[in-house]
């Protein structure tokens, strides 16, 4: 592994601070392909998402002045995916660390392949540095840097491997933001009424503001320094300050911004740190245990309807619920329409509110307020 210079580390520090800013999935991928050139050599960047659940893949690129029909080339790369040396290696080893094409083939051998003749040659990019991320159980991601003149140096490999775990975490953050944005509209008045648990905190751990659901979880999990106080507990403040210190350090490559998991009986709460400009946001995500569904039985729904409502309270989308239960998204929607009728509500948001009220009345929350 090539040693990075002080300048490299300072550039990485700036890149990582920007990477963890609050963004939806669309905003994150757009930012990523534009930002990677600031820390790596090469002429342009590509971002590819592949989905095993039948969802359409995503291809994004940056700095390709001589491409007039990117869709054509996306089709070619998909057609030859099973012949791509890196993808063959990835499928065999599950090792997504940064690689160059020269790790697998000589330039001469590579130029004899249809993949080179139809994709890399017309685009004038015979040299490639690529890595892979596991987005989630259905999504795999490849991120590539391309160039024409000469092979990438080892510093590029070192930098790509250094940012790789950060990209995985930032991708998950963006997906969490996207779910919230899709369901409630980011930072809209609905987020105050919804069971979205989010709070803004100062660098010293003081709570600036929080949604009602966040305040409820703060009390239930004893996350405050004391009852009624606007300060996070010491262990939360230490975690927060450590994460921020890591990202602000220009002298070493930061470790990824990790989740903080807190257990309380049969419940688990995950704290996710995301930057919004100079403001730090904490998203609180509670993991529902099997017993939680029993607390929804009082609503008089069928077993299947109860299962679906349970997953809805976790913020799952119809396609995600369909995958979990082995049914189609359309069937999920039909169940939801029946659920709305039985609960006397009109939409997903209102159904979630009824579900959380039932959960509180029947077990958790009441004993900790």
CSV table of C-alpha atoms in Angstrom, one decimal:
chain,number,residue,atom,x,y,z
A,1,UNK,CA,0.0,0.0,0.0
A,2,UNK,CA,1.5,3.3,-1.0
A,3,UNK,CA,1.9,5.9,1.7
A,4,UNK,CA,-0.3,9.0,1.4
A,5,UNK,CA,1.2,12.5,1.6
A,6,UNK,CA,0.0,15.3,3.9
A,7,UNK,CA,-1.7,16.9,0.9
A,8,UNK,CA,-3.5,13.6,0.1
A,9,UNK,CA,-4.8,13.3,3.6
A,10,UNK,CA,-6.0,16.9,3.7
A,11,UNK,CA,-7.9,16.3,0.4
A,12,UNK,CA,-9.4,13.1,1.8
A,13,UNK,CA,-10.5,14.9,4.9
A,14,UNK,CA,-12.4,17.5,2.9
A,15,UNK,CA,-13.9,14.7,0.7
A,16,UNK,CA,-15.1,12.7,3.6
A,17,UNK,CA,-16.7,15.6,5.4
A,18,UNK,CA,-18.7,16.4,2.3
A,19,UNK,CA,-19.5,12.7,1.7
A,20,UNK,CA,-21.5,12.5,5.0
A,21,UNK,CA,-23.7,15.5,4.3
A,22,UNK,CA,-27.4,15.0,4.2
A,23,UNK,CA,-28.4,13.8,0.8
A,24,UNK,CA,-31.0,11.5,-0.8
A,25,UNK,CA,-29.9,8.6,-2.9
A,26,UNK,CA,-30.2,10.6,-6.1
A,27,UNK,CA,-28.2,13.5,-4.6
A,28,UNK,CA,-25.6,11.2,-3.1
A,29,UNK,CA,-24.8,9.4,-6.4
A,30,UNK,CA,-24.7,12.7,-8.3
A,31,UNK,CA,-22.3,14.2,-5.7
A,32,UNK,CA,-20.1,11.1,-5.7
A,33,UNK,CA,-19.3,10.9,-9.4
A,34,UNK,CA,-18.5,14.6,-9.3
A,35,UNK,CA,-16.4,14.5,-6.1
A,36,UNK,CA,-14.1,11.4,-6.7
A,37,UNK,CA,-12.0,13.2,-9.3
A,38,UNK,CA,-10.9,15.6,-6.5
A,39,UNK,CA,-8.9,12.9,-4.8
A,40,UNK,CA,-8.0,10.5,-7.6
A,41,UNK,CA,-6.2,10.6,-11.0
A,42,UNK,CA,-8.2,9.7,-14.1
A,43,UNK,CA,-10.3,11.3,-16.8
A,44,UNK,CA,-13.9,10.3,-15.9
A,45,UNK,CA,-15.9,8.4,-13.3
A,46,UNK,CA,-18.7,5.8,-13.6
A,47,UNK,CA,-21.1,4.6,-10.9
A,48,UNK,CA,-23.2,1.5,-11.5
A,49,UNK,CA,-25.9,-0.1,-9.4
A,50,UNK,CA,-27.0,-3.7,-10.0
A,51,UNK,CA,-30.2,-5.0,-8.4
A,52,UNK,CA,-30.9,-8.7,-7.9
A,53,UNK,CA,-34.6,-8.2,-7.2
A,54,UNK,CA,-35.5,-7.1,-10.7
A,55,UNK,CA,-35.3,-3.4,-10.1
A,56,UNK,CA,-33.7,-1.4,-13.0
A,57,UNK,CA,-30.0,-0.7,-12.6
A,58,UNK,CA,-28.5,2.8,-12.4
A,59,UNK,CA,-25.6,4.1,-14.4
A,60,UNK,CA,-24.1,7.6,-13.7
A,61,UNK,CA,-21.0,9.1,-15.2
A,62,UNK,CA,-19.0,12.3,-15.0
A,63,UNK,CA,-16.6,14.1,-17.3
A,64,UNK,CA,-17.3,12.2,-20.6
A,65,UNK,CA,-17.2,15.0,-23.2
A,66,UNK,CA,-17.0,12.8,-26.2
A,67,UNK,CA,-20.1,10.6,-25.4
A,68,UNK,CA,-23.3,11.6,-27.2
A,69,UNK,CA,-25.3,8.4,-26.4
A,70,UNK,CA,-24.4,7.1,-22.9
A,71,UNK,CA,-27.4,4.7,-23.0
A,72,UNK,CA,-25.8,2.8,-25.8
A,73,UNK,CA,-22.6,2.2,-23.8
A,74,UNK,CA,-24.6,1.3,-20.7
A,75,UNK,CA,-26.2,-1.4,-22.8
A,76,UNK,CA,-22.8,-2.7,-24.0
A,77,UNK,CA,-21.4,-2.9,-20.5
A,78,UNK,CA,-24.5,-4.8,-19.3
A,79,UNK,CA,-24.3,-7.2,-22.2
A,80,UNK,CA,-20.6,-8.1,-21.5
A,81,UNK,CA,-20.9,-8.0,-17.7
A,82,UNK,CA,-20.4,-11.8,-17.4
A,83,UNK,CA,-17.1,-11.3,-19.4
A,84,UNK,CA,-15.7,-8.4,-17.4
A,85,UNK,CA,-12.5,-9.5,-15.6
A,86,UNK,CA,-13.3,-7.6,-12.4
A,87,UNK,CA,-17.0,-8.7,-12.2
A,88,UNK,CA,-15.8,-12.3,-12.8
A,89,UNK,CA,-13.3,-12.0,-10.0
A,90,UNK,CA,-15.9,-10.3,-7.7
A,91,UNK,CA,-18.4,-13.0,-8.2
A,92,UNK,CA,-15.9,-15.7,-7.4
A,93,UNK,CA,-14.2,-14.0,-4.4
A,94,UNK,CA,-16.7,-11.4,-3.1
A,95,UNK,CA,-13.6,-9.2,-2.7
A,96,UNK,CA,-14.7,-5.6,-3.7
A,97,UNK,CA,-11.3,-3.9,-3.0
A,98,UNK,CA,-9.9,-1.7,-5.7
A,99,UNK,CA,-8.4,-3.4,-8.7
A,100,UNK,CA,-6.9,-2.4,-12.0
A,101,UNK,CA,-7.6,-4.4,-15.2
A,102,UNK,CA,-3.9,-5.1,-15.3
A,103,UNK,CA,-4.4,-7.3,-12.2
A,104,UNK,CA,-6.2,-9.7,-14.4
A,105,UNK,CA,-5.0,-9.3,-18.0
A,106,UNK,CA,-2.1,-7.7,-19.9
A,107,UNK,CA,-3.0,-4.7,-22.1
A,108,UNK,CA,-2.4,-6.9,-25.2
A,109,UNK,CA,-4.8,-9.6,-24.0
A,110,UNK,CA,-7.5,-7.1,-22.9
A,111,UNK,CA,-7.4,-5.4,-26.3
A,112,UNK,CA,-8.4,-8.6,-28.0
A,113,UNK,CA,-11.7,-8.9,-26.1
A,114,UNK,CA,-15.1,-7.8,-27.5
A,115,UNK,CA,-15.6,-5.8,-24.3
A,116,UNK,CA,-12.5,-3.6,-25.1
A,117,UNK,CA,-13.4,-3.3,-28.8
A,118,UNK,CA,-17.0,-2.2,-28.3
A,119,UNK,CA,-16.7,-0.3,-25.0
A,120,UNK,CA,-13.3,0.8,-23.9
A,121,UNK,CA,-11.8,1.5,-27.3
A,122,UNK,CA,-14.5,3.8,-28.7
A,123,UNK,CA,-14.5,5.7,-25.4
A,124,UNK,CA,-10.7,5.9,-25.5
A,125,UNK,CA,-10.3,4.6,-21.9
A,126,UNK,CA,-8.3,1.4,-21.9
A,127,UNK,CA,-7.2,1.8,-18.3
A,128,UNK,CA,-9.5,1.2,-15.4
A,129,UNK,CA,-9.4,1.3,-11.6
A,130,UNK,CA,-12.6,-0.1,-10.0
A,131,UNK,CA,-14.0,-1.2,-6.7
A,132,UNK,CA,-17.3,-2.7,-5.5
A,133,UNK,CA,-19.6,-2.0,-2.5
A,134,UNK,CA,-22.4,-4.0,-1.1
A,135,UNK,CA,-25.2,-1.5,-0.9
A,136,UNK,CA,-27.7,-3.9,0.7
A,137,UNK,CA,-28.8,-7.5,0.2
A,138,UNK,CA,-30.3,-6.8,-3.2
A,139,UNK,CA,-27.9,-4.1,-4.4
A,140,UNK,CA,-24.3,-4.3,-5.5
A,141,UNK,CA,-22.3,-1.2,-6.6
A,142,UNK,CA,-19.2,-0.6,-8.7
A,143,UNK,CA,-17.4,2.7,-8.9
A,144,UNK,CA,-14.7,3.2,-11.6
A,145,UNK,CA,-12.1,5.7,-12.6
A,146,UNK,CA,-11.0,5.6,-16.3
A,147,UNK,CA,-8.1,7.1,-18.2
A,148,UNK,CA,-6.5,6.9,-21.6
A,149,UNK,CA,-2.8,7.6,-21.5
A,150,UNK,CA,-1.3,5.2,-18.9
A,151,UNK,CA,-2.0,2.8,-16.1
A,152,UNK,CA,-3.2,4.1,-12.7
A,153,UNK,CA,-0.6,4.3,-10.0
A,154,UNK,CA,-0.8,2.5,-6.6
A,155,UNK,CA,-1.8,5.7,-4.8
A,156,UNK,CA,-5.1,5.5,-6.6
A,157,UNK,CA,-5.6,2.0,-5.3
A,158,UNK,CA,-4.8,3.1,-1.8
A,159,UNK,CA,-7.2,6.1,-1.9
A,160,UNK,CA,-10.1,4.0,-3.3
A,161,UNK,CA,-9.6,1.4,-0.6
A,162,UNK,CA,-9.4,4.1,2.0
A,163,UNK,CA,-12.8,5.6,1.0
A,164,UNK,CA,-14.5,2.4,0.3
A,165,UNK,CA,-16.0,1.7,3.8
A,166,UNK,CA,-17.0,5.4,4.0
A,167,UNK,CA,-18.9,5.0,0.7
A,168,UNK,CA,-20.8,2.0,2.0
A,169,UNK,CA,-21.9,3.9,5.1
A,170,UNK,CA,-22.8,7.1,3.2
A,171,UNK,CA,-24.8,5.0,0.8
A,172,UNK,CA,-26.8,3.5,3.7
A,173,UNK,CA,-27.3,7.0,5.1
A,174,UNK,CA,-28.6,8.2,1.8
A,175,UNK,CA,-31.1,5.3,1.5
A,176,UNK,CA,-32.4,6.1,5.0
A,177,UNK,CA,-32.8,9.8,4.0
A,178,UNK,CA,-34.6,8.7,0.8
A,179,UNK,CA,-37.1,6.6,2.7
A,180,UNK,CA,-37.9,9.5,5.0
A,181,UNK,CA,-38.1,11.9,2.0
A,182,UNK,CA,-40.3,9.5,0.1
A,183,UNK,CA,-42.8,8.9,2.9
A,184,UNK,CA,-43.0,12.4,4.6
A,185,UNK,CA,-41.2,15.0,2.6
A,186,UNK,CA,-37.8,16.0,4.0
A,187,UNK,CA,-37.9,18.7,6.6
A,188,UNK,CA,-41.6,19.4,5.9
A,189,UNK,CA,-44.2,20.0,8.6
A,190,UNK,CA,-45.3,16.3,8.2
A,191,UNK,CA,-42.0,15.2,9.7
A,192,UNK,CA,-43.0,16.8,13.0
A,193,UNK,CA,-46.3,14.8,13.0
A,194,UNK,CA,-44.9,11.5,11.7
A,195,UNK,CA,-43.1,8.9,13.6
A,196,UNK,CA,-39.7,10.0,12.2
A,197,UNK,CA,-37.1,10.2,14.9
A,198,UNK,CA,-34.6,12.9,14.1
A,199,UNK,CA,-32.8,15.5,16.2
A,200,UNK,CA,-30.3,18.2,15.6
A,201,UNK,CA,-27.4,18.5,18.0
A,202,UNK,CA,-24.6,21.0,18.7
A,203,UNK,CA,-20.9,19.7,18.6
A,204,UNK,CA,-20.9,19.7,22.4
A,205,UNK,CA,-24.0,17.4,22.5
A,206,UNK,CA,-26.7,19.9,23.3
A,207,UNK,CA,-30.1,19.0,21.7
A,208,UNK,CA,-31.1,21.9,19.4
A,209,UNK,CA,-34.5,20.4,18.3
A,210,UNK,CA,-36.1,17.0,17.9
A,211,UNK,CA,-39.2,15.5,16.5
A,212,UNK,CA,-41.8,14.2,18.9
A,213,UNK,CA,-40.9,10.6,18.1
A,214,UNK,CA,-37.2,11.4,18.8
A,215,UNK,CA,-38.0,12.9,22.1
A,216,UNK,CA,-40.0,9.8,23.0
A,217,UNK,CA,-37.2,7.5,22.2
A,218,UNK,CA,-34.7,9.8,24.0
A,219,UNK,CA,-36.7,9.3,27.2
A,220,UNK,CA,-37.4,5.6,26.7
A,221,UNK,CA,-33.7,4.8,26.1
A,222,UNK,CA,-32.4,7.3,28.7
A,223,UNK,CA,-30.4,9.2,26.2
A,224,UNK,CA,-30.5,12.5,28.1
A,225,UNK,CA,-28.1,13.7,30.7
A,226,UNK,CA,-31.0,13.9,33.1
A,227,UNK,CA,-34.9,14.2,32.9
A,228,UNK,CA,-36.0,17.3,31.1
A,229,UNK,CA,-32.4,18.3,30.2
A,230,UNK,CA,-31.4,19.3,26.6
A,231,UNK,CA,-28.1,17.5,26.7
A,232,UNK,CA,-27.4,14.0,25.4
A,233,UNK,CA,-26.0,11.5,27.9
A,234,UNK,CA,-22.2,11.4,28.4
A,235,UNK,CA,-21.7,8.2,26.4
A,236,UNK,CA,-23.7,9.6,23.4
A,237,UNK,CA,-21.7,12.9,23.5
A,238,UNK,CA,-18.4,11.0,23.6
A,239,UNK,CA,-19.5,8.9,20.5
A,240,UNK,CA,-20.6,12.1,18.7
A,241,UNK,CA,-17.4,14.0,19.4
A,242,UNK,CA,-15.3,11.1,18.4
A,243,UNK,CA,-17.0,10.7,15.1
A,244,UNK,CA,-16.7,14.4,14.4
A,245,UNK,CA,-13.0,14.5,15.4
A,246,UNK,CA,-12.3,11.6,13.1
A,247,UNK,CA,-13.7,13.4,10.1
A,248,UNK,CA,-11.9,16.7,11.0
A,249,UNK,CA,-8.5,15.1,11.3
A,250,UNK,CA,-6.2,16.0,8.3
A,251,UNK,CA,-3.4,13.8,9.6
A,252,UNK,CA,-4.8,10.3,9.0
A,253,UNK,CA,-7.6,8.5,7.1
A,254,UNK,CA,-10.7,8.6,9.2
A,255,UNK,CA,-12.6,5.4,10.1
A,256,UNK,CA,-16.1,5.2,8.8
A,257,UNK,CA,-18.8,7.0,10.7
A,258,UNK,CA,-20.4,4.0,12.5
A,259,UNK,CA,-23.9,3.5,13.9
A,260,UNK,CA,-24.2,3.6,17.7
A,261,UNK,CA,-26.5,0.7,18.8
A,262,UNK,CA,-28.2,0.8,22.2
A,263,UNK,CA,-30.3,-2.0,23.7
A,264,UNK,CA,-33.1,-1.7,26.1
A,265,UNK,CA,-34.7,-5.0,27.1
A,266,UNK,CA,-35.8,-6.7,23.9
A,267,UNK,CA,-35.5,-3.5,21.9
A,268,UNK,CA,-32.5,-2.0,20.0
A,269,UNK,CA,-32.0,1.6,18.9
A,270,UNK,CA,-29.5,2.7,16.2
A,271,UNK,CA,-28.2,6.2,16.1
A,272,UNK,CA,-27.1,7.4,12.6
A,273,UNK,CA,-25.0,10.6,12.3
A,274,UNK,CA,-25.5,12.7,9.2
A,275,UNK,CA,-24.3,16.2,8.5
A,276,UNK,CA,-26.5,19.0,7.1
A,277,UNK,CA,-24.2,21.8,6.4
A,278,UNK,CA,-22.6,22.8,9.7
A,279,UNK,CA,-25.5,21.1,11.6
A,280,UNK,CA,-25.3,17.5,12.9
A,281,UNK,CA,-28.4,15.4,12.6
A,282,UNK,CA,-29.1,12.1,14.4
A,283,UNK,CA,-31.6,9.7,12.9
A,284,UNK,CA,-32.9,7.2,15.5
A,285,UNK,CA,-34.0,3.9,14.1
A,286,UNK,CA,-35.6,1.4,16.4
A,287,UNK,CA,-35.4,-2.3,15.5
A,288,UNK,CA,-38.7,-4.1,16.1
A,289,UNK,CA,-38.6,-7.5,17.8
A,290,UNK,CA,-41.0,-10.4,17.0
A,291,UNK,CA,-43.1,-9.6,20.1
A,292,UNK,CA,-44.1,-6.2,18.6
A,293,UNK,CA,-46.5,-7.8,16.2
A,294,UNK,CA,-48.4,-9.2,19.1
A,295,UNK,CA,-49.1,-5.7,20.2
A,296,UNK,CA,-50.8,-5.0,16.9
A,297,UNK,CA,-53.3,-7.8,17.2
A,298,UNK,CA,-55.6,-5.6,19.2
A,299,UNK,CA,-56.3,-3.7,16.0
A,300,UNK,CA,-58.3,-6.7,14.7
A,301,UNK,CA,-56.3,-7.3,11.5
A,302,UNK,CA,-55.6,-10.6,10.0
A,303,UNK,CA,-52.2,-12.2,10.5
A,304,UNK,CA,-50.9,-11.1,7.1
A,305,UNK,CA,-52.3,-7.6,7.5
A,306,UNK,CA,-50.6,-7.4,10.9
A,307,UNK,CA,-47.3,-8.5,9.4
A,308,UNK,CA,-47.6,-5.9,6.6
A,309,UNK,CA,-48.5,-3.1,9.1
A,310,UNK,CA,-45.6,-4.1,11.3
A,311,UNK,CA,-43.1,-3.7,8.4
A,312,UNK,CA,-44.8,-0.4,7.4
A,313,UNK,CA,-44.1,0.9,10.9
A,314,UNK,CA,-40.4,0.2,10.2
A,315,UNK,CA,-40.5,2.4,7.1
A,316,UNK,CA,-40.3,-0.4,4.6
A,317,UNK,CA,-41.6,0.3,1.1
A,318,UNK,CA,-44.1,-1.9,-0.8
A,319,UNK,CA,-41.3,-3.6,-2.9
A,320,UNK,CA,-39.3,-4.3,0.2
A,321,UNK,CA,-42.2,-5.8,2.1
A,322,UNK,CA,-43.1,-7.8,-1.0
A,323,UNK,CA,-39.6,-9.3,-1.1
A,324,UNK,CA,-39.6,-10.1,2.7
A,325,UNK,CA,-43.0,-11.8,2.5
A,326,UNK,CA,-42.6,-13.3,-1.0
A,327,UNK,CA,-45.6,-11.5,-2.5
A,328,UNK,CA,-45.8,-8.8,-5.2
A,329,UNK,CA,-45.8,-5.0,-4.4
A,330,UNK,CA,-49.3,-4.8,-5.9
A,331,UNK,CA,-50.5,-7.4,-3.4
A,332,UNK,CA,-48.9,-5.5,-0.6
A,333,UNK,CA,-50.8,-2.4,-1.7
A,334,UNK,CA,-54.1,-4.3,-1.8
A,335,UNK,CA,-53.5,-5.5,1.7
A,336,UNK,CA,-52.7,-1.9,2.8
A,337,UNK,CA,-56.0,-0.6,1.3
A,338,UNK,CA,-57.9,-3.1,3.4
A,339,UNK,CA,-55.8,-2.1,6.4
A,340,UNK,CA,-56.7,1.6,5.9
A,341,UNK,CA,-60.4,0.7,5.7
A,342,UNK,CA,-60.3,-1.4,8.9
A,343,UNK,CA,-58.3,1.2,10.8
A,344,UNK,CA,-60.5,4.1,9.5
A,345,UNK,CA,-57.6,6.0,8.0
A,346,UNK,CA,-56.7,7.2,4.5
A,347,UNK,CA,-53.0,6.8,4.1
A,348,UNK,CA,-49.8,5.1,5.2
A,349,UNK,CA,-48.8,7.9,7.5
A,350,UNK,CA,-52.0,7.7,9.5
A,351,UNK,CA,-51.8,3.9,9.6
A,352,UNK,CA,-48.3,4.1,11.1
A,353,UNK,CA,-49.6,6.5,13.8
A,354,UNK,CA,-52.3,4.1,14.8
A,355,UNK,CA,-49.8,1.2,14.9
A,356,UNK,CA,-47.4,3.1,17.1
A,357,UNK,CA,-50.2,4.1,19.4
A,358,UNK,CA,-51.2,0.5,19.7
A,359,UNK,CA,-47.6,-0.6,20.4
A,360,UNK,CA,-47.3,2.0,23.2
A,361,UNK,CA,-50.6,1.1,24.8
A,362,UNK,CA,-49.6,-2.6,24.8
A,363,UNK,CA,-46.2,-2.7,26.2
A,364,UNK,CA,-43.4,-0.4,25.4
A,365,UNK,CA,-43.1,3.2,26.1
A,366,UNK,CA,-45.6,3.5,29.0
A,367,UNK,CA,-43.1,2.0,31.5
A,368,UNK,CA,-40.3,4.4,30.6
A,369,UNK,CA,-41.9,7.9,30.3
